[in-house]
Amino acid sequence: QRQMCIRDSLIMEQKPAQKREQAILEAAEREFLKKGFDGARTTSIAAAAGVTHAMLHYYFRTKEQLFERILDEKMRMMGQSVLAAFGDARLPLIERLRNGIERHFDFIAANPDLPRFIVNEVFARPERYEAMQRQIRSLMGVMLIDTQRALDEAADRGEIRRIDVRMLMLDIISLNVFVFIAYPILEPLLGDLTADRERFFELRKAETVETVMRRLKITENP
């Protein structure tokens, strides 16, 4: 046991600090998403990252600090890859909406356990919801205002029906997120439709885009 500890310590010393930190973050993300905050163990995270428990706490003093770093990183990624698409004023409105819907879907597809994890954490620890709210408001505030303005202008021109951007975003989030949360239940019920998982999710993404466009009464070119 002592020899193994010495060997692990030597290996860790050879790894650049940035790689050690990244390994911890990746292991922590898997642990938190699988087990939630309360069920996650820093000893398990350290083992999965290939670092000592003491080294993990050198980089992240507490489990709470590590958890908040993971959550902040996910929110940042969503803001950069998803919300930026909705708020890109350089693009026509319809292209912005299409890009935003597709990027949001792809973000969830790359993080399929994230929606269930967030819901579970909110119910398990309501005090965390306020922190999440602040992050979401800071990310979405300007985007919602700009998108509402674009929607209103398009409605004034008679191109789309008038709609509250908050309801539109709720439609998009509901359509994109539900399929990932419910997939374990839906899979045996849908038969050959889910035989090819990747194709199924591509179909769902296209279906969400089409549904939103119909909601706005926009005719898409085939």
JSON list of N, CA, C and O in Angstrom, two decimals, residues 104-151:
[
{"chain": "A", "resi": 104, "resn": "HIS", "atom": "N", "xyz": [-29.08, 24.32, -28.53]},
{"chain": "A", "resi": 104, "resn": "HIS", "atom": "CA", "xyz": [-29.59, 23.90, -27.23]},
{"chain": "A", "resi": 104, "resn": "HIS", "atom": "C", "xyz": [-29.79, 22.39, -27.20]},
{"chain": "A", "resi": 104, "resn": "HIS", "atom": "O", "xyz": [-29.41, 21.72, -26.24]},
{"chain": "A", "resi": 105, "resn": "PHE", "atom": "N", "xyz": [-30.36, 21.84, -28.26]},
{"chain": "A", "resi": 105, "resn": "PHE", "atom": "CA", "xyz": [-30.57, 20.40, -28.32]},
{"chain": "A", "resi": 105, "resn": "PHE", "atom": "C", "xyz": [-29.22, 19.67, -28.27]},
{"chain": "A", "resi": 105, "resn": "PHE", "atom": "O", "xyz": [-29.06, 18.69, -27.53]},
{"chain": "A", "resi": 106, "resn": "ASP", "atom": "N", "xyz": [-28.26, 20.15, -29.04]},
{"chain": "A", "resi": 106, "resn": "ASP", "atom": "CA", "xyz": [-26.94, 19.50, -29.07]},
{"chain": "A", "resi": 106, "resn": "ASP", "atom": "C", "xyz": [-26.24, 19.60, -27.71]},
{"chain": "A", "resi": 106, "resn": "ASP", "atom": "O", "xyz": [-25.52, 18.68, -27.30]},
{"chain": "A", "resi": 107, "resn": "PHE", "atom": "N", "xyz": [-26.45, 20.73, -27.02]},
{"chain": "A", "resi": 107, "resn": "PHE", "atom": "CA", "xyz": [-25.86, 20.88, -25.69]},
{"chain": "A", "resi": 107, "resn": "PHE", "atom": "C", "xyz": [-26.43, 19.84, -24.73]},
{"chain": "A", "resi": 107, "resn": "PHE", "atom": "O", "xyz": [-25.69, 19.21, -23.97]},
{"chain": "A", "resi": 108, "resn": "ILE", "atom": "N", "xyz": [-27.76, 19.65, -24.76]},
{"chain": "A", "resi": 108, "resn": "ILE", "atom": "CA", "xyz": [-28.38, 18.65, -23.90]},
{"chain": "A", "resi": 108, "resn": "ILE", "atom": "C", "xyz": [-27.95, 17.25, -24.32]},
{"chain": "A", "resi": 108, "resn": "ILE", "atom": "O", "xyz": [-27.70, 16.39, -23.46]},
{"chain": "A", "resi": 109, "resn": "ALA", "atom": "N", "xyz": [-27.83, 17.02, -25.62]},
{"chain": "A", "resi": 109, "resn": "ALA", "atom": "CA", "xyz": [-27.40, 15.70, -26.11]},
{"chain": "A", "resi": 109, "resn": "ALA", "atom": "C", "xyz": [-25.99, 15.38, -25.60]},
{"chain": "A", "resi": 109, "resn": "ALA", "atom": "O", "xyz": [-25.67, 14.22, -25.31]},
{"chain": "A", "resi": 110, "resn": "ALA", "atom": "N", "xyz": [-25.15, 16.40, -25.49]},
{"chain": "A", "resi": 110, "resn": "ALA", "atom": "CA", "xyz": [-23.79, 16.20, -24.99]},
{"chain": "A", "resi": 110, "resn": "ALA", "atom": "C", "xyz": [-23.75, 16.09, -23.47]},
{"chain": "A", "resi": 110, "resn": "ALA", "atom": "O", "xyz": [-22.77, 15.61, -22.90]},
{"chain": "A", "resi": 111, "resn": "ASN", "atom": "N", "xyz": [-24.83, 16.54, -22.81]},
{"chain": "A", "resi": 111, "resn": "ASN", "atom": "CA", "xyz": [-24.93, 16.50, -21.34]},
{"chain": "A", "resi": 111, "resn": "ASN", "atom": "C", "xyz": [-26.30, 15.95, -20.95]},
{"chain": "A", "resi": 111, "resn": "ASN", "atom": "O", "xyz": [-27.08, 16.63, -20.27]},
{"chain": "A", "resi": 112, "resn": "PRO", "atom": "N", "xyz": [-26.62, 14.72, -21.36]},
{"chain": "A", "resi": 112, "resn": "PRO", "atom": "CA", "xyz": [-28.00, 14.21, -21.20]},
{"chain": "A", "resi": 112, "resn": "PRO", "atom": "C", "xyz": [-28.45, 14.05, -19.76]},
{"chain": "A", "resi": 112, "resn": "PRO", "atom": "O", "xyz": [-29.66, 14.04, -19.50]},
{"chain": "A", "resi": 113, "resn": "ASP", "atom": "N", "xyz": [-27.52, 13.93, -18.82]},
{"chain": "A", "resi": 113, "resn": "ASP", "atom": "CA", "xyz": [-27.90, 13.78, -17.41]},
{"chain": "A", "resi": 113, "resn": "ASP", "atom": "C", "xyz": [-28.09, 15.12, -16.71]},
{"chain": "A", "resi": 113, "resn": "ASP", "atom": "O", "xyz": [-28.58, 15.16, -15.57]},
{"chain": "A", "resi": 114, "resn": "LEU", "atom": "N", "xyz": [-27.73, 16.20, -17.38]},
{"chain": "A", "resi": 114, "resn": "LEU", "atom": "CA", "xyz": [-27.75, 17.51, -16.73]},
{"chain": "A", "resi": 114, "resn": "LEU", "atom": "C", "xyz": [-29.15, 17.98, -16.34]},
{"chain": "A", "resi": 114, "resn": "LEU", "atom": "O", "xyz": [-29.34, 18.46, -15.21]},
{"chain": "A", "resi": 115, "resn": "PRO", "atom": "N", "xyz": [-30.17, 17.88, -17.22]},
{"chain": "A", "resi": 115, "resn": "PRO", "atom": "CA", "xyz": [-31.51, 18.36, -16.82]},
{"chain": "A", "resi": 115, "resn": "PRO", "atom": "C", "xyz": [-32.05, 17.64, -15.59]},
{"chain": "A", "resi": 115, "resn": "PRO", "atom": "O", "xyz": [-32.56, 18.28, -14.66]},
{"chain": "A", "resi": 116, "resn": "ARG", "atom": "N", "xyz": [-31.94, 16.32, -15.57]},
{"chain": "A", "resi": 116, "resn": "ARG", "atom": "CA", "xyz": [-32.44, 15.55, -14.42]},
{"chain": "A", "resi": 116, "resn": "ARG", "atom": "C", "xyz": [-31.65, 15.91, -13.17]},
{"chain": "A", "resi": 116, "resn": "ARG", "atom": "O", "xyz": [-32.22, 16.04, -12.07]},
{"chain": "A", "resi": 117, "resn": "PHE", "atom": "N", "xyz": [-30.37, 16.10, -13.33]},
{"chain": "A", "resi": 117, "resn": "PHE", "atom": "CA", "xyz": [-29.51, 16.46, -12.20]},
{"chain": "A", "resi": 117, "resn": "PHE", "atom": "C", "xyz": [-29.93, 17.80, -11.61]},
{"chain": "A", "resi": 117, "resn": "PHE", "atom": "O", "xyz": [-30.07, 17.94, -10.39]},
{"chain": "A", "resi": 118, "resn": "ILE", "atom": "N", "xyz": [-30.16, 18.82, -12.46]},
{"chain": "A", "resi": 118, "resn": "ILE", "atom": "CA", "xyz": [-30.53, 20.14, -11.97]},
{"chain": "A", "resi": 118, "resn": "ILE", "atom": "C", "xyz": [-31.87, 20.09, -11.25]},
{"chain": "A", "resi": 118, "resn": "ILE", "atom": "O", "xyz": [-32.04, 20.67, -10.17]},
{"chain": "A", "resi": 119, "resn": "VAL", "atom": "N", "xyz": [-32.84, 19.38, -11.84]},
{"chain": "A", "resi": 119, "resn": "VAL", "atom": "CA", "xyz": [-34.16, 19.26, -11.21]},
{"chain": "A", "resi": 119, "resn": "VAL", "atom": "C", "xyz": [-34.03, 18.60, -9.84]},
{"chain": "A", "resi": 119, "resn": "VAL", "atom": "O", "xyz": [-34.60, 19.06, -8.84]},
{"chain": "A", "resi": 120, "resn": "ASN", "atom": "N", "xyz": [-33.27, 17.51, -9.78]},
{"chain": "A", "resi": 120, "resn": "ASN", "atom": "CA", "xyz": [-33.10, 16.80, -8.51]},
{"chain": "A", "resi": 120, "resn": "ASN", "atom": "C", "xyz": [-32.43, 17.68, -7.47]},
{"chain": "A", "resi": 120, "resn": "ASN", "atom": "O", "xyz": [-32.81, 17.67, -6.28]},
{"chain": "A", "resi": 121, "resn": "GLU", "atom": "N", "xyz": [-31.42, 18.45, -7.87]},
{"chain": "A", "resi": 121, "resn": "GLU", "atom": "CA", "xyz": [-30.70, 19.29, -6.93]},
{"chain": "A", "resi": 121, "resn": "GLU", "atom": "C", "xyz": [-31.58, 20.43, -6.41]},
{"chain": "A", "resi": 121, "resn": "GLU", "atom": "O", "xyz": [-31.50, 20.81, -5.25]},
{"chain": "A", "resi": 122, "resn": "VAL", "atom": "N", "xyz": [-32.43, 20.98, -7.28]},
{"chain": "A", "resi": 122, "resn": "VAL", "atom": "CA", "xyz": [-33.33, 22.06, -6.86]},
{"chain": "A", "resi": 122, "resn": "VAL", "atom": "C", "xyz": [-34.30, 21.56, -5.80]},
{"chain": "A", "resi": 122, "resn": "VAL", "atom": "O", "xyz": [-34.55, 22.23, -4.79]},
{"chain": "A", "resi": 123, "resn": "PHE", "atom": "N", "xyz": [-34.84, 20.35, -6.00]},
{"chain": "A", "resi": 123, "resn": "PHE", "atom": "CA", "xyz": [-35.78, 19.80, -5.03]},
{"chain": "A", "resi": 123, "resn": "PHE", "atom": "C", "xyz": [-35.06, 19.37, -3.75]},
{"chain": "A", "resi": 123, "resn": "PHE", "atom": "O", "xyz": [-35.60, 19.52, -2.64]},
{"chain": "A", "resi": 124, "resn": "ALA", "atom": "N", "xyz": [-33.86, 18.83, -3.90]},
{"chain": "A", "resi": 124, "resn": "ALA", "atom": "CA", "xyz": [-33.13, 18.35, -2.74]},
{"chain": "A", "resi": 124, "resn": "ALA", "atom": "C", "xyz": [-32.56, 19.50, -1.91]},
{"chain": "A", "resi": 124, "resn": "ALA", "atom": "O", "xyz": [-32.49, 19.41, -0.68]},
{"chain": "A", "resi": 125, "resn": "ARG", "atom": "N", "xyz": [-32.15, 20.56, -2.58]},
{"chain": "A", "resi": 125, "resn": "ARG", "atom": "CA", "xyz": [-31.52, 21.68, -1.89]},
{"chain": "A", "resi": 125, "resn": "ARG", "atom": "C", "xyz": [-32.07, 22.99, -2.46]},
{"chain": "A", "resi": 125, "resn": "ARG", "atom": "O", "xyz": [-31.44, 23.62, -3.32]},
{"chain": "A", "resi": 126, "resn": "PRO", "atom": "N", "xyz": [-33.24, 23.41, -2.02]},
{"chain": "A", "resi": 126, "resn": "PRO", "atom": "CA", "xyz": [-33.91, 24.60, -2.57]},
{"chain": "A", "resi": 126, "resn": "PRO", "atom": "C", "xyz": [-33.05, 25.86, -2.51]},
{"chain": "A", "resi": 126, "resn": "PRO", "atom": "O", "xyz": [-33.19, 26.75, -3.35]},
{"chain": "A", "resi": 127, "resn": "GLU", "atom": "N", "xyz": [-32.16, 25.92, -1.53]},
{"chain": "A", "resi": 127, "resn": "GLU", "atom": "CA", "xyz": [-31.33, 27.12, -1.41]},
{"chain": "A", "resi": 127, "resn": "GLU", "atom": "C", "xyz": [-30.42, 27.30, -2.62]},
{"chain": "A", "resi": 127, "resn": "GLU", "atom": "O", "xyz": [-29.98, 28.42, -2.93]},
{"chain": "A", "resi": 128, "resn": "ARG", "atom": "N", "xyz": [-30.14, 26.20, -3.31]},
{"chain": "A", "resi": 128, "resn": "ARG", "atom": "CA", "xyz": [-29.27, 26.29, -4.49]},
{"chain": "A", "resi": 128, "resn": "ARG", "atom": "C", "xyz": [-30.00, 26.93, -5.67]},
{"chain": "A", "resi": 128, "resn": "ARG", "atom": "O", "xyz": [-29.38, 27.45, -6.59]},
{"chain": "A", "resi": 129, "resn": "TYR", "atom": "N", "xyz": [-31.33, 26.91, -5.64]},
{"chain": "A", "resi": 129, "resn": "TYR", "atom": "CA", "xyz": [-32.10, 27.44, -6.75]},
{"chain": "A", "resi": 129, "resn": "TYR", "atom": "C", "xyz": [-31.86, 28.93, -6.94]},
{"chain": "A", "resi": 129, "resn": "TYR", "atom": "O", "xyz": [-31.82, 29.42, -8.08]},
{"chain": "A", "resi": 130, "resn": "GLU", "atom": "N", "xyz": [-31.69, 29.66, -5.85]},
{"chain": "A", "resi": 130, "resn": "GLU", "atom": "CA", "xyz": [-31.45, 31.10, -5.96]},
{"chain": "A", "resi": 130, "resn": "GLU", "atom": "C", "xyz": [-30.16, 31.38, -6.72]},
{"chain": "A", "resi": 130, "resn": "GLU", "atom": "O", "xyz": [-30.10, 32.30, -7.54]},
{"chain": "A", "resi": 131, "resn": "ALA", "atom": "N", "xyz": [-29.12, 30.60, -6.44]},
{"chain": "A", "resi": 131, "resn": "ALA", "atom": "CA", "xyz": [-27.85, 30.78, -7.14]},
{"chain": "A", "resi": 131, "resn": "ALA", "atom": "C", "xyz": [-28.01, 30.47, -8.62]},
{"chain": "A", "resi": 131, "resn": "ALA", "atom": "O", "xyz": [-27.48, 31.19, -9.49]},
{"chain": "A", "resi": 132, "resn": "MET", "atom": "N", "xyz": [-28.76, 29.41, -8.93]},
{"chain": "A", "resi": 132, "resn": "MET", "atom": "CA", "xyz": [-29.01, 29.07, -10.33]},
{"chain": "A", "resi": 132, "resn": "MET", "atom": "C", "xyz": [-29.80, 30.17, -11.03]},
{"chain": "A", "resi": 132, "resn": "MET", "atom": "O", "xyz": [-29.53, 30.52, -12.18]},
{"chain": "A", "resi": 133, "resn": "GLN", "atom": "N", "xyz": [-30.80, 30.71, -10.32]},
{"chain": "A", "resi": 133, "resn": "GLN", "atom": "CA", "xyz": [-31.61, 31.79, -10.89]},
{"chain": "A", "resi": 133, "resn": "GLN", "atom": "C", "xyz": [-30.74, 32.98, -11.26]},
{"chain": "A", "resi": 133, "resn": "GLN", "atom": "O", "xyz": [-30.90, 33.57, -12.33]},
{"chain": "A", "resi": 134, "resn": "ARG", "atom": "N", "xyz": [-29.84, 33.35, -10.38]},
{"chain": "A", "resi": 134, "resn": "ARG", "atom": "CA", "xyz": [-28.97, 34.50, -10.65]},
{"chain": "A", "resi": 134, "resn": "ARG", "atom": "C", "xyz": [-28.12, 34.26, -11.88]},
{"chain": "A", "resi": 134, "resn": "ARG", "atom": "O", "xyz": [-27.94, 35.15, -12.72]},
{"chain": "A", "resi": 135, "resn": "GLN", "atom": "N", "xyz": [-27.58, 33.04, -11.99]},
{"chain": "A", "resi": 135, "resn": "GLN", "atom": "CA", "xyz": [-26.76, 32.71, -13.15]},
{"chain": "A", "resi": 135, "resn": "GLN", "atom": "C", "xyz": [-27.56, 32.77, -14.44]},
{"chain": "A", "resi": 135, "resn": "GLN", "atom": "O", "xyz": [-27.12, 33.32, -15.45]},
{"chain": "A", "resi": 136, "resn": "ILE", "atom": "N", "xyz": [-28.76, 32.21, -14.40]},
{"chain": "A", "resi": 136, "resn": "ILE", "atom": "CA", "xyz": [-29.60, 32.17, -15.61]},
{"chain": "A", "resi": 136, "resn": "ILE", "atom": "C", "xyz": [-30.03, 33.58, -16.01]},
{"chain": "A", "resi": 136, "resn": "ILE", "atom": "O", "xyz": [-30.01, 33.94, -17.19]},
{"chain": "A", "resi": 137, "resn": "ARG", "atom": "N", "xyz": [-30.40, 34.40, -15.02]},
{"chain": "A", "resi": 137, "resn": "ARG", "atom": "CA", "xyz": [-30.81, 35.77, -15.32]},
{"chain": "A", "resi": 137, "resn": "ARG", "atom": "C", "xyz": [-29.67, 36.56, -15.94]},
{"chain": "A", "resi": 137, "resn": "ARG", "atom": "O", "xyz": [-29.87, 37.34, -16.88]},
{"chain": "A", "resi": 138, "resn": "SER", "atom": "N", "xyz": [-28.48, 36.38, -15.42]},
{"chain": "A", "resi": 138, "resn": "SER", "atom": "CA", "xyz": [-27.33, 37.11, -15.95]},
{"chain": "A", "resi": 138, "resn": "SER", "atom": "C", "xyz": [-27.02, 36.68, -17.38]},
{"chain": "A", "resi": 138, "resn": "SER", "atom": "O", "xyz": [-26.57, 37.48, -18.20]},
{"chain": "A", "resi": 139, "resn": "LEU", "atom": "N", "xyz": [-27.27, 35.41, -17.69]},
{"chain": "A", "resi": 139, "resn": "LEU", "atom": "CA", "xyz": [-27.00, 34.89, -19.03]},
{"chain": "A", "resi": 139, "resn": "LEU", "atom": "C", "xyz": [-28.09, 35.29, -20.03]},
{"chain": "A", "resi": 139, "resn": "LEU", "atom": "O", "xyz": [-27.81, 35.60, -21.18]},
{"chain": "A", "resi": 140, "resn": "MET", "atom": "N", "xyz": [-29.35, 35.27, -19.58]},
{"chain": "A", "resi": 140, "resn": "MET", "atom": "CA", "xyz": [-30.47, 35.39, -20.51]},
{"chain": "A", "resi": 140, "resn": "MET", "atom": "C", "xyz": [-31.08, 36.78, -20.60]},
{"chain": "A", "resi": 140, "resn": "MET", "atom": "O", "xyz": [-31.84, 37.06, -21.53]},
{"chain": "A", "resi": 141, "resn": "GLY", "atom": "N", "xyz": [-30.77, 37.65, -19.64]},
{"chain": "A", "resi": 141, "resn": "GLY", "atom": "CA", "xyz": [-31.45, 38.94, -19.58]},
{"chain": "A", "resi": 141, "resn": "GLY", "atom": "C", "xyz": [-31.43, 39.72, -20.88]},
{"chain": "A", "resi": 141, "resn": "GLY", "atom": "O", "xyz": [-32.48, 40.02, -21.47]},
{"chain": "A", "resi": 142, "resn": "VAL", "atom": "N", "xyz": [-30.24, 40.05, -21.37]},
{"chain": "A", "resi": 142, "resn": "VAL", "atom": "CA", "xyz": [-30.11, 40.86, -22.58]},
{"chain": "A", "resi": 142, "resn": "VAL", "atom": "C", "xyz": [-30.62, 40.10, -23.80]},
{"chain": "A", "resi": 142, "resn": "VAL", "atom": "O", "xyz": [-31.29, 40.67, -24.67]},
{"chain": "A", "resi": 143, "resn": "MET", "atom": "N", "xyz": [-30.34, 38.79, -23.86]},
{"chain": "A", "resi": 143, "resn": "MET", "atom": "CA", "xyz": [-30.79, 37.98, -25.00]},
{"chain": "A", "resi": 143, "resn": "MET", "atom": "C", "xyz": [-32.30, 38.00, -25.12]},
{"chain": "A", "resi": 143, "resn": "MET", "atom": "O", "xyz": [-32.85, 38.13, -26.22]},
{"chain": "A", "resi": 144, "resn": "LEU", "atom": "N", "xyz": [-33.01, 37.88, -24.00]},
{"chain": "A", "resi": 144, "resn": "LEU", "atom": "CA", "xyz": [-34.48, 37.89, -24.05]},
{"chain": "A", "resi": 144, "resn": "LEU", "atom": "C", "xyz": [-35.02, 39.22, -24.55]},
{"chain": "A", "resi": 144, "resn": "LEU", "atom": "O", "xyz": [-35.95, 39.27, -25.35]},
{"chain": "A", "resi": 145, "resn": "ILE", "atom": "N", "xyz": [-34.43, 40.31, -24.09]},
{"chain": "A", "resi": 145, "resn": "ILE", "atom": "CA", "xyz": [-34.87, 41.64, -24.52]},
{"chain": "A", "resi": 145, "resn": "ILE", "atom": "C", "xyz": [-34.66, 41.82, -26.02]},
{"chain": "A", "resi": 145, "resn": "ILE", "atom": "O", "xyz": [-35.55, 42.27, -26.75]},
{"chain": "A", "resi": 146, "resn": "ASP", "atom": "N", "xyz": [-33.46, 41.46, -26.51]},
{"chain": "A", "resi": 146, "resn": "ASP", "atom": "CA", "xyz": [-33.15, 41.61, -27.93]},
{"chain": "A", "resi": 146, "resn": "ASP", "atom": "C", "xyz": [-34.04, 40.71, -28.80]},
{"chain": "A", "resi": 146, "resn": "ASP", "atom": "O", "xyz": [-34.51, 41.14, -29.87]},
{"chain": "A", "resi": 147, "resn": "THR", "atom": "N", "xyz": [-34.25, 39.48, -28.34]},
{"chain": "A", "resi": 147, "resn": "THR", "atom": "CA", "xyz": [-35.07, 38.56, -29.13]},
{"chain": "A", "resi": 147, "resn": "THR", "atom": "C", "xyz": [-36.53, 39.00, -29.14]},
{"chain": "A", "resi": 147, "resn": "THR", "atom": "O", "xyz": [-37.20, 38.90, -30.18]},
{"chain": "A", "resi": 148, "resn": "GLN", "atom": "N", "xyz": [-37.02, 39.51, -28.02]},
{"chain": "A", "resi": 148, "resn": "GLN", "atom": "CA", "xyz": [-38.40, 40.01, -27.99]},
{"chain": "A", "resi": 148, "resn": "GLN", "atom": "C", "xyz": [-38.57, 41.17, -28.96]},
{"chain": "A", "resi": 148, "resn": "GLN", "atom": "O", "xyz": [-39.58, 41.26, -29.68]},
{"chain": "A", "resi": 149, "resn": "ARG", "atom": "N", "xyz": [-37.58, 42.04, -29.02]},
{"chain": "A", "resi": 149, "resn": "ARG", "atom": "CA", "xyz": [-37.65, 43.17, -29.95]},
{"chain": "A", "resi": 149, "resn": "ARG", "atom": "C", "xyz": [-37.72, 42.67, -31.39]},
{"chain": "A", "resi": 149, "resn": "ARG", "atom": "O", "xyz": [-38.52, 43.16, -32.19]},
{"chain": "A", "resi": 150, "resn": "ALA", "atom": "N", "xyz": [-36.89, 41.69, -31.72]},
{"chain": "A", "resi": 150, "resn": "ALA", "atom": "CA", "xyz": [-36.89, 41.13, -33.08]},
{"chain": "A", "resi": 150, "resn": "ALA", "atom": "C", "xyz": [-38.21, 40.44, -33.40]},
{"chain": "A", "resi": 150, "resn": "ALA", "atom": "O", "xyz": [-38.73, 40.55, -34.52]},
{"chain": "A", "resi": 151, "resn": "LEU", "atom": "N", "xyz": [-38.77, 39.73, -32.42]},
{"chain": "A", "resi": 151, "resn": "LEU", "atom": "CA", "xyz": [-40.07, 39.07, -32.62]},
{"chain": "A", "resi": 151, "resn": "LEU", "atom": "C", "xyz": [-41.16, 40.11, -32.86]},
{"chain": "A", "resi": 151, "resn": "LEU", "atom": "O", "xyz": [-42.02, 39.93, -33.74]}
]
